[in-house]
Every structure is written in structure tokens, then in C-alpha cells.
PDB file of C-alpha atoms in Angstrom:
ATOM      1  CA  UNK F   1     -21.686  -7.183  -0.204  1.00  0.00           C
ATOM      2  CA  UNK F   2     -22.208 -10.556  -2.108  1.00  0.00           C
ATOM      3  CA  UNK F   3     -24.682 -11.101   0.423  1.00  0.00           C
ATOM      4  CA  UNK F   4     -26.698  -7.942  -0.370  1.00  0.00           C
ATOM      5  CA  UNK F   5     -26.135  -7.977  -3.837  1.00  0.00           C
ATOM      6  CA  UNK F   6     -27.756 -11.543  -3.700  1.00  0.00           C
ATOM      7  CA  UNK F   7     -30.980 -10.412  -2.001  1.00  0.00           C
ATOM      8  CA  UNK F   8     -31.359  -7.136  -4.487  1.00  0.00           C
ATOM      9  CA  UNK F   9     -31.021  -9.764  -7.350  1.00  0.00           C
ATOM     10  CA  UNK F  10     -32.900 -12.725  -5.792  1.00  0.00           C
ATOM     11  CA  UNK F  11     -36.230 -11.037  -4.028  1.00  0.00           C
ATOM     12  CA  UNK F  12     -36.049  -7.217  -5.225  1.00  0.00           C
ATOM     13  CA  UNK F  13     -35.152  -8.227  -9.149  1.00  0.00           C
ATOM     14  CA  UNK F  14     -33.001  -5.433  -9.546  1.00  0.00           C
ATOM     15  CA  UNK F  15     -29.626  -6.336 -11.929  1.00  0.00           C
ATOM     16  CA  UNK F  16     -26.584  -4.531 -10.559  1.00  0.00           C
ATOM     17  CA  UNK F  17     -23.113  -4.671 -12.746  1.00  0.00           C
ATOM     18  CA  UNK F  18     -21.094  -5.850  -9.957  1.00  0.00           C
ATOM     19  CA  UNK F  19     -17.458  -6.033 -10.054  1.00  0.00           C
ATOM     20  CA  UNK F  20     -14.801  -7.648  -7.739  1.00  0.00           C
ATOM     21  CA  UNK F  21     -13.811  -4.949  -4.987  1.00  0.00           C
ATOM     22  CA  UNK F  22     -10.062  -3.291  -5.395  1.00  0.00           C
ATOM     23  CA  UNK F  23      -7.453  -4.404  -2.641  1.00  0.00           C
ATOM     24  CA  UNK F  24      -5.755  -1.026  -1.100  1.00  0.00           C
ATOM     25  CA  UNK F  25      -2.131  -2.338  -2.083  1.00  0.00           C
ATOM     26  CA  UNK F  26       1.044  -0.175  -0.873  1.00  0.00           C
ATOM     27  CA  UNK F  27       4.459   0.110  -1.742  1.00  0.00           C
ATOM     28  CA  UNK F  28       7.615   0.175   0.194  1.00  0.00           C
ATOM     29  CA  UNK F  29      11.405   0.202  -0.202  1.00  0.00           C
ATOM     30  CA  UNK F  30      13.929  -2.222   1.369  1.00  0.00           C
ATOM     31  CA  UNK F  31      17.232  -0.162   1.626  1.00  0.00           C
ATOM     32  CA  UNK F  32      18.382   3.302   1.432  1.00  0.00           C
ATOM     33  CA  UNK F  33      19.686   4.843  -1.735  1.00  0.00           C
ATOM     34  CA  UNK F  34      21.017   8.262  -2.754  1.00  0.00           C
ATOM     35  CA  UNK F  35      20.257   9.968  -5.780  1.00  0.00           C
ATOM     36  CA  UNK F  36      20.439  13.550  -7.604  1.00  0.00           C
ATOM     37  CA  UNK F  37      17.638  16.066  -9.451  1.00  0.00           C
ATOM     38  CA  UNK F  38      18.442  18.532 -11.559  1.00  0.00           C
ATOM     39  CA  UNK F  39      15.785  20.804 -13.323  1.00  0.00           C
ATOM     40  CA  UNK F  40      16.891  22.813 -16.118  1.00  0.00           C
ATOM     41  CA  UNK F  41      15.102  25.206 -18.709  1.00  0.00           C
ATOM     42  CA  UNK F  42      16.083  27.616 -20.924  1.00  0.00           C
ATOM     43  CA  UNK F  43      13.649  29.197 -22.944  1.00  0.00           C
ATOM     44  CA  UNK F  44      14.633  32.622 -24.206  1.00  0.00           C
ATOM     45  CA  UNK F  45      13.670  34.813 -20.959  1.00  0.00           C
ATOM     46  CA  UNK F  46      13.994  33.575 -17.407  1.00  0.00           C
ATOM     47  CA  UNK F  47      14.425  29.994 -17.723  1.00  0.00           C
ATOM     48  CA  UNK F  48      13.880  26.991 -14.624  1.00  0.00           C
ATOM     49  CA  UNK F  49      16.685  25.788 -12.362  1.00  0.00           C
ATOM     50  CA  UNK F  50      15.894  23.144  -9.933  1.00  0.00           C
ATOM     51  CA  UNK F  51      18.944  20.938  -8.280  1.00  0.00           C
ATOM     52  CA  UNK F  52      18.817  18.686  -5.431  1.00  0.00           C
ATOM     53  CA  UNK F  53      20.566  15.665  -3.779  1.00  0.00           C
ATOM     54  CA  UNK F  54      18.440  13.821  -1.816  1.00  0.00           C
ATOM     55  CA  UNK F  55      18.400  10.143   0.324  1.00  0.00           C
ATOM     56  CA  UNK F  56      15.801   7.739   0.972  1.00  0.00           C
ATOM     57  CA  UNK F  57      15.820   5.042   3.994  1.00  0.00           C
ATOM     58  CA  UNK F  58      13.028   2.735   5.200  1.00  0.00           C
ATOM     59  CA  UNK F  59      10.548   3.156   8.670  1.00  0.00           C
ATOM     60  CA  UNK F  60       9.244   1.011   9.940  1.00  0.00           C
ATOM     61  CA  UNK F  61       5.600  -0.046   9.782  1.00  0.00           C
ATOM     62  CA  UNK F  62       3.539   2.386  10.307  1.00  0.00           C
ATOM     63  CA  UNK F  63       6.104   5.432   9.720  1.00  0.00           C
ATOM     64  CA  UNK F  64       4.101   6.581   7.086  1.00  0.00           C
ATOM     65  CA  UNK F  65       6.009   9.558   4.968  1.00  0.00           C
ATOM     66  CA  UNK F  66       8.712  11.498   6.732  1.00  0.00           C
ATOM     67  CA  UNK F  67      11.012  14.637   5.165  1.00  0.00           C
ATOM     68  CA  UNK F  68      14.187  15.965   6.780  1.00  0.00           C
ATOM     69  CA  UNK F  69      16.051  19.245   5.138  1.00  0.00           C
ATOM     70  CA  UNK F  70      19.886  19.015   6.230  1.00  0.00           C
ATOM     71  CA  UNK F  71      20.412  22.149   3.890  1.00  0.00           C
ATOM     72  CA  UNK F  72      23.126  24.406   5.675  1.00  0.00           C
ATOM     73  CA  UNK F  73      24.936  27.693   4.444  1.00  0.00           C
ATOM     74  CA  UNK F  74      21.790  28.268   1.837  1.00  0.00           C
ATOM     75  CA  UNK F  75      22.774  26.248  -0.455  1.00  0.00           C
ATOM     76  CA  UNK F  76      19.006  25.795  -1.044  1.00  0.00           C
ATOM     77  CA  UNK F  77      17.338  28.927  -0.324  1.00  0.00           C
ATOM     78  CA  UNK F  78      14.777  28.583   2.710  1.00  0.00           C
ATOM     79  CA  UNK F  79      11.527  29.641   0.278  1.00  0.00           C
ATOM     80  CA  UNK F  80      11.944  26.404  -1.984  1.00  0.00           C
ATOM     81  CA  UNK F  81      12.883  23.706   0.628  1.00  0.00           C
ATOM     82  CA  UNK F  82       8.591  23.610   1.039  1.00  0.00           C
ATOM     83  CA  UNK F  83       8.654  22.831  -2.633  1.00  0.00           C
ATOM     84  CA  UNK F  84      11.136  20.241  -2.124  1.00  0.00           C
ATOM     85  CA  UNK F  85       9.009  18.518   0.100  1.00  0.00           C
ATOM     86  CA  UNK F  86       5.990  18.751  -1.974  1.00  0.00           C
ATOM     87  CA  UNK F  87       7.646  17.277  -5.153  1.00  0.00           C
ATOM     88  CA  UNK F  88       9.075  14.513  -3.431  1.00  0.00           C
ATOM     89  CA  UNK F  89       5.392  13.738  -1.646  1.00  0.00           C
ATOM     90  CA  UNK F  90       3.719  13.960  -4.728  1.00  0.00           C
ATOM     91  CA  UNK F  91       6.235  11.795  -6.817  1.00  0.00           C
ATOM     92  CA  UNK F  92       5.576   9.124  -3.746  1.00  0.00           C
ATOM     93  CA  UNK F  93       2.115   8.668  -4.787  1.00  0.00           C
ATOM     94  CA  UNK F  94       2.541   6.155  -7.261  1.00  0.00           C
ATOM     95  CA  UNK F  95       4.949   3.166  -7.015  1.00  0.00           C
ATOM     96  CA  UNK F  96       6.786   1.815  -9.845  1.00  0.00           C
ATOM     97  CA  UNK F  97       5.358  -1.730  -9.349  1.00  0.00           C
ATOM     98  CA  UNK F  98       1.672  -1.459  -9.458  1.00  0.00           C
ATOM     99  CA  UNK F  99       0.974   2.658  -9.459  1.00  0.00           C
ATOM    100  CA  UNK F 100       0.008   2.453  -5.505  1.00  0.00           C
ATOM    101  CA  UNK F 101       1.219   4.894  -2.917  1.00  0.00           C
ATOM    102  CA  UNK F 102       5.007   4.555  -1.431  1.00  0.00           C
ATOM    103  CA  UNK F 103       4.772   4.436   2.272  1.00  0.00           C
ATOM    104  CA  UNK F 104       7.096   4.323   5.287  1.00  0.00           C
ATOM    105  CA  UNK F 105       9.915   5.687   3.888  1.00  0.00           C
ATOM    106  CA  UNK F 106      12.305   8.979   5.413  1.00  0.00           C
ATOM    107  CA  UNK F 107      13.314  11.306   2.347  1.00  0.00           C
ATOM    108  CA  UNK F 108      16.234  13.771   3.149  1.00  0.00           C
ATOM    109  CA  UNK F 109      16.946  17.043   1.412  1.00  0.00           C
ATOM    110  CA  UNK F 110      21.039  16.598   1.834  1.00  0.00           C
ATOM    111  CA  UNK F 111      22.361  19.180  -0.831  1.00  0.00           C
ATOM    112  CA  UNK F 112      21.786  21.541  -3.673  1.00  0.00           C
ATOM    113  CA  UNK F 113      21.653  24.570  -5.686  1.00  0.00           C
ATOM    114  CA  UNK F 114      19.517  27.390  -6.965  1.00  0.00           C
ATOM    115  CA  UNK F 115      20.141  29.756  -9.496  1.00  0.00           C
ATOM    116  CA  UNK F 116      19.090  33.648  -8.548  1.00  0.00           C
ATOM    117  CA  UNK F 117      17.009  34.816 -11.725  1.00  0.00           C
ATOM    118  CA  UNK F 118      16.051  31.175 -12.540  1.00  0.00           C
ATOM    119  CA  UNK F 119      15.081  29.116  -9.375  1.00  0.00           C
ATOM    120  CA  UNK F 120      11.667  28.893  -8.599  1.00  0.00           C
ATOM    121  CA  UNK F 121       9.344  27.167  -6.542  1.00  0.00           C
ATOM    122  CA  UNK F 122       8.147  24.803  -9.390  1.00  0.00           C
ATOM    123  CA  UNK F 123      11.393  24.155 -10.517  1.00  0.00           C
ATOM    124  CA  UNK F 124      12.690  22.621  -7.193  1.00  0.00           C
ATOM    125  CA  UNK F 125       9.293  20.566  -7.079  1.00  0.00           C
ATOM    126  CA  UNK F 126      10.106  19.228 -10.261  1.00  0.00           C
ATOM    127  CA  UNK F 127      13.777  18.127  -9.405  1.00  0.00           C
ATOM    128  CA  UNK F 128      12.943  17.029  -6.185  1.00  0.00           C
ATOM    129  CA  UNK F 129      10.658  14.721  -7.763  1.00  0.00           C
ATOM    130  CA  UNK F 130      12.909  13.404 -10.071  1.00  0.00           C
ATOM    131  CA  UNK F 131      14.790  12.895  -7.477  1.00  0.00           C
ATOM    132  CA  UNK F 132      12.722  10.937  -5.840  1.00  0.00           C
ATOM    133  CA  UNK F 133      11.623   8.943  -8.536  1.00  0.00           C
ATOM    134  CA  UNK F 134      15.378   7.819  -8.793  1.00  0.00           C
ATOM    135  CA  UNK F 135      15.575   6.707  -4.957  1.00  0.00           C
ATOM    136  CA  UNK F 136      12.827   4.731  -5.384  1.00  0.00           C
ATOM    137  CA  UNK F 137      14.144   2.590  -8.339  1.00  0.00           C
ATOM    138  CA  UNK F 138      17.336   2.379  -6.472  1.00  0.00           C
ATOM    139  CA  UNK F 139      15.778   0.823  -3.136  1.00  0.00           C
ATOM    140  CA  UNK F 140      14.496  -2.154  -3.753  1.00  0.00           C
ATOM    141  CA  UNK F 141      10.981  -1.443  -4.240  1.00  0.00           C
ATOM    142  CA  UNK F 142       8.168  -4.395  -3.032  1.00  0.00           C
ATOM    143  CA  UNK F 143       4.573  -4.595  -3.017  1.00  0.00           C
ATOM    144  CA  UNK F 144       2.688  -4.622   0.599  1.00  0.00           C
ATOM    145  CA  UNK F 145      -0.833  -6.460   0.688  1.00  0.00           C
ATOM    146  CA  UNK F 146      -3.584  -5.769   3.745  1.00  0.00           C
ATOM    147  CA  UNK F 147      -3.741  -8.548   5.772  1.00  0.00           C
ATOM    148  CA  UNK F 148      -7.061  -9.233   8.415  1.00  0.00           C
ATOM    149  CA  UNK F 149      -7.317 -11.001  11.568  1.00  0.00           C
ATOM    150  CA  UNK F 150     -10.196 -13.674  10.960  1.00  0.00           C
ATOM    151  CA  UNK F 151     -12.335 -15.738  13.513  1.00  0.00           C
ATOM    152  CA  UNK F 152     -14.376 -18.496  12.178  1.00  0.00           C
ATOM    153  CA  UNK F 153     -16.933 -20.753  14.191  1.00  0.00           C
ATOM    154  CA  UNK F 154     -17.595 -23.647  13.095  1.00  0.00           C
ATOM    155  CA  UNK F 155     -19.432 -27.037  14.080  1.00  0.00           C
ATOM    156  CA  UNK F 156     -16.720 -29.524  14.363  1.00  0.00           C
ATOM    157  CA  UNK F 157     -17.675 -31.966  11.687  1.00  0.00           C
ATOM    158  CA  UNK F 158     -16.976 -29.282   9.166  1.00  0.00           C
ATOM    159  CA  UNK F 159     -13.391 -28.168  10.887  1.00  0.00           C
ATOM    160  CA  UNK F 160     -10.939 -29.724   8.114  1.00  0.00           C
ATOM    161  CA  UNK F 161     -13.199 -28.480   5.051  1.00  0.00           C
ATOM    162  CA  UNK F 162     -13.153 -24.893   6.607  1.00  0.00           C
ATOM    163  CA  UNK F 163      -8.985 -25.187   7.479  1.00  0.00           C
ATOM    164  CA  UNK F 164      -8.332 -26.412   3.937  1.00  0.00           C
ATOM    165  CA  UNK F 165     -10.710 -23.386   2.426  1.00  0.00           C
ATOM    166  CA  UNK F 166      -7.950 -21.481   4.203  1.00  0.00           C
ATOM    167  CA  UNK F 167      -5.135 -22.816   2.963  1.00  0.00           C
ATOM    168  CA  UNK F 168      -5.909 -22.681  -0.619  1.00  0.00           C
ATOM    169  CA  UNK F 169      -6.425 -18.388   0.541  1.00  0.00           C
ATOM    170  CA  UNK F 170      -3.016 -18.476   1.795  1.00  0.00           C
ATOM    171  CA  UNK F 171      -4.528 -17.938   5.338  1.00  0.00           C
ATOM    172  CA  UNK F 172      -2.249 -18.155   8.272  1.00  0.00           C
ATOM    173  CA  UNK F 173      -3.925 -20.083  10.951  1.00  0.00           C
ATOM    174  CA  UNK F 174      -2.898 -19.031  14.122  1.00  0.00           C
ATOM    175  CA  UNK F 175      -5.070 -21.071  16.401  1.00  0.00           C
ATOM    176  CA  UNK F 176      -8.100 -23.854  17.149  1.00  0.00           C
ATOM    177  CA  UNK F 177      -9.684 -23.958  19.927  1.00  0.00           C
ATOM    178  CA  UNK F 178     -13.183 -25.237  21.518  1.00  0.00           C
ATOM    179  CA  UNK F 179     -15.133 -28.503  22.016  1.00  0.00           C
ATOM    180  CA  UNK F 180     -15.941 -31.253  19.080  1.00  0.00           C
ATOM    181  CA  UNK F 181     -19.160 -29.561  18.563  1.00  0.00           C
ATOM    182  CA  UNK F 182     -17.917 -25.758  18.187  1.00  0.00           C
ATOM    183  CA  UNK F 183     -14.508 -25.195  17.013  1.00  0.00           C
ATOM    184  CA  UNK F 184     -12.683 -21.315  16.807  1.00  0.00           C
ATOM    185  CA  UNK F 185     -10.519 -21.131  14.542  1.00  0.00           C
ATOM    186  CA  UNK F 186      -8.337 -17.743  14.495  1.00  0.00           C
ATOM    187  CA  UNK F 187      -6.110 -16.979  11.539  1.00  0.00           C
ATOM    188  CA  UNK F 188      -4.641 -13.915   9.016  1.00  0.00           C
ATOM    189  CA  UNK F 189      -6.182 -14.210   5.747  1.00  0.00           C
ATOM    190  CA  UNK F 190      -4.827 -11.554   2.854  1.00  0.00           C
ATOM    191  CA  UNK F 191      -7.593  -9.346   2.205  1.00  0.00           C
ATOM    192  CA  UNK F 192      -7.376 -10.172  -1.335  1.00  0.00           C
ATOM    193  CA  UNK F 193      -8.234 -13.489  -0.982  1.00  0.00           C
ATOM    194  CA  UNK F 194     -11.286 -12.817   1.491  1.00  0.00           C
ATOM    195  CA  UNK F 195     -13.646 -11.507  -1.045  1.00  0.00           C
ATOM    196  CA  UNK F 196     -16.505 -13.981  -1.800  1.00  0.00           C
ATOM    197  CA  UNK F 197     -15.517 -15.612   1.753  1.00  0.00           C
ATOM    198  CA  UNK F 198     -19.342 -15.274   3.105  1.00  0.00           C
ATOM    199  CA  UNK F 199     -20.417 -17.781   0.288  1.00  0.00           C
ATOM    200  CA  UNK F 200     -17.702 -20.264   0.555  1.00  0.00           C
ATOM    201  CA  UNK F 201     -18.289 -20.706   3.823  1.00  0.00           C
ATOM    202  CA  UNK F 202     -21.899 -21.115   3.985  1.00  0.00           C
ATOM    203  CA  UNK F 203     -21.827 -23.739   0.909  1.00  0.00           C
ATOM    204  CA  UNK F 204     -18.848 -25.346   2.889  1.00  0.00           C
ATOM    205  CA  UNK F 205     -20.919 -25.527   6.386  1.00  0.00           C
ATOM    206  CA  UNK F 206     -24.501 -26.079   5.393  1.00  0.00           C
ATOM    207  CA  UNK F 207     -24.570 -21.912   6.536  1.00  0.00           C
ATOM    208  CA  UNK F 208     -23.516 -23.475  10.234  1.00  0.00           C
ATOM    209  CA  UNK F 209     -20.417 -21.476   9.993  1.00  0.00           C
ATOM    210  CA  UNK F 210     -19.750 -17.572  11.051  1.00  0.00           C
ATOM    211  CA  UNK F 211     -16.832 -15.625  11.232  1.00  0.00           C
ATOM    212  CA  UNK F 212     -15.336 -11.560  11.714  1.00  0.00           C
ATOM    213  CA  UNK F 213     -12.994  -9.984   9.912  1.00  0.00           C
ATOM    214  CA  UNK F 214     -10.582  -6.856  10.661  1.00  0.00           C
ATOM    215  CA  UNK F 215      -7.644  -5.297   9.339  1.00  0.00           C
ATOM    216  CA  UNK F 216      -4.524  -6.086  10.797  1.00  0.00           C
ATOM    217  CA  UNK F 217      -1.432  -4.650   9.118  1.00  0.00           C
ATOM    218  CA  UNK F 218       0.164  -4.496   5.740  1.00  0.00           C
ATOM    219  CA  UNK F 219       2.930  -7.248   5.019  1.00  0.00           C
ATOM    220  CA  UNK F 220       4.770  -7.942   2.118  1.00  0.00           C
ATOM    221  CA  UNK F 221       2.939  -9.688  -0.756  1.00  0.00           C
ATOM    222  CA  UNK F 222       5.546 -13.217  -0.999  1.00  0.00           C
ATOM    223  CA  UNK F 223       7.891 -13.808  -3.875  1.00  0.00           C
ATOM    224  CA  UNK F 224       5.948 -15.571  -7.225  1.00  0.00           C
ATOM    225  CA  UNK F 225       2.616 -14.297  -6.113  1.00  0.00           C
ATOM    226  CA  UNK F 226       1.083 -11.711  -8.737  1.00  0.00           C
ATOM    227  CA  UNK F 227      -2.075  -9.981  -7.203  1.00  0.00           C
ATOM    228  CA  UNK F 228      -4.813  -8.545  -9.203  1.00  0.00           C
ATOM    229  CA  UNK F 229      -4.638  -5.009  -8.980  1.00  0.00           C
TER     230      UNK F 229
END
């Protein structure tokens, strides 16, 4: 992209407002936690009546969102445990920390109750996600950053300006391999600190340099460390 927005500047003379791309951060939770919703409204004529007790527990990478009812003896009436589920999804969608998406966690419906004139389908979405809301502030909530699997070549002579380029991006390198001439180096570079990579690396190299890039998991942004998001 810097590349390209380079050439439409440089031999098309067309001005872009260009901005810095947006990292894809997630959230996660670190233990499990139990906590309670309860939804009620009374406004004159049927009122709202929502009540749920619900648990939250982490997967592991990869688990994406998972929902369990354990509701026995209709406690929770069978129409409103969908509603449940959809409260509690949509309540996931933005973390405390930063607003991103909650992933990799296993919510479970455990308990409840309903009202007979008064329960409804909204009103058990809207518990459940308070519900949820509360697990989530009870679990130890942290911030996940992509991280990418990076191969640069580069000649030789420039092999300790590259590595310390890396460093300062709080790249992991992972290997070096090759001849004095050509060196490999393979690392894990947060995606976050990729962007603008193509130009440091050319000015580093005298353009000698190349490299790939692609995603490799999500991993937890380290203590101190306050991303841009």
C-alpha cells in the first residue's frame, strides 16, 4: 500500500488522504467467572422479566464463541433460551478494553426464571447480556494482537541493520540461515508494527532486501505496551 500510494503520488500526481491501516485487535478472558442478569420492567400493562445465571470459561485459541444451556425442569422456558444466546453473542462484540470483539470464550446458561405474562424474548436478550457483560469484567479481560510469520532476504552486509530494524518492532526472530552473501532471516513480527515495513527496508538495504508476510495467530499484546487502536 505505501508502495502504491507512492507511485499514484509520485508519477500519476494524484493526492490521496492516506491514513495508517487499523490492526484487527481481539479480546479474551483469562479465568472463569459466574455472574447473574436480571431484566425487570414495569410499565403500567405487561411489563419485561428477564433473569438468568450464567458462567464464562476460556478456549483455547481458536475456540472462537461457544454457548451451552444446562437449563433443566423449565426453569427457563425452551422459546427464550435462543434469546439467551443471542444477547450474550451480541454483548461479546465489544470488549471492555479497547471496544474489539471477545473471542474464545464458552458462555453457559446455568439457571433462571421467567415470569408467564411478562417474559419475553427481548427481555431474556437483555438480561443475558447483562449478564454477560458482568462475566467479562469478572475474568480477567486482556487484549490479543495479530501476529505474522515474516521472511526477509537479505545481502549479508546489511544482516545486523535489518535484525536491529526488528528488534526495535518487537519482532521475534526465530531463525538465520544462508551464506555471507544471502542471509534468511525468519521471525514473528506484530502486525502492528509491520506497517511502513516495505520502506524501511528498502532505505535500510539500498532496496537489496525482500521479504513475505502472513498471519500467524493472535497472542497476547505484553504488559506496558499500549497499541494504537
Amino acid at each position: 500500500l505505501d508502495i502504491i500510494t507512492d507511485r499514484m503520488k509520485r508519477e500519476y500526481k494524484v493526492e490521496a488522504n492516506v491514513g495508517k491501516p487499523r490492526v484487527a485487535y481481539r479480546e479474551t478472558v483469562k479465568s472463569s467467572a459466574t455472574a447473574e442478569g436480571r431484566f425487570v420492567r414495569q410499565t403500567g400493562g405487561h411489563g419485561q422479566f428477564g433473569h438468568v445465571w450464567m458462567d464464562i470459561e476460556p478456549l483455547k485459541q481458536g475456540g472462537g464463541i461457544q454457548f451451552e444451556s444446562k437449563i433443566k425442569g423449565g426453569s427457563i422456558p425452551l422459546e427464550f433460551i435462543s434469546a439467551v444466546e443471542d444477547g450474550a453473542r451480541e454483548a461479546l462484540q465489544s470488549g471492555p478494553l479497547s471496544g474489539f470483539p471477545i473471542v474464545d470464550v464458552k458462555l453457559t446458561l446455568t439457571d433462571g426464571t421467567y415470569h408467564e405474562v411478562d417474559s419475553s424474548k427481548m427481555s431474556f436478550s437483555i438480561a443475558a447480556s447483562m449478564a454477560t457483560k458482568t462475566l467479562v469484567s469478572r475474568a480477567h479481560v486482556v487484549l490479543l494482537e495479530p501476529v505474522m510469520n515474516l521472511e526477509v532476504v537479505t545481502p549479508g552486509d546489511y544482516l545486523g541493520e535489518v535484525i536491529g530494524d526488528l528488534g526495535r518492532r518487537r519482532a521475534s526472530i526465530r531463525n538465520i540461515e544462508g551464506t555471507g552473501d544471502i542471509q534468511a532471516i525468519k521471525a514473528q513480527i506484530p502486525l502492528g508494527e509491520s506497517f511502513g515495513y516495505a520502506n524501511s527496508l528498502r532505505s535500510l538495504t539500498q532496496g537489496r532486501a525482500s521479504y513475505n508476510m502472513e498471519f500467524h495467530n493472535y497472542l497476547e499484546v505484553p504488559k506496558g505496551f499500549e497499541p494504537e487502536v
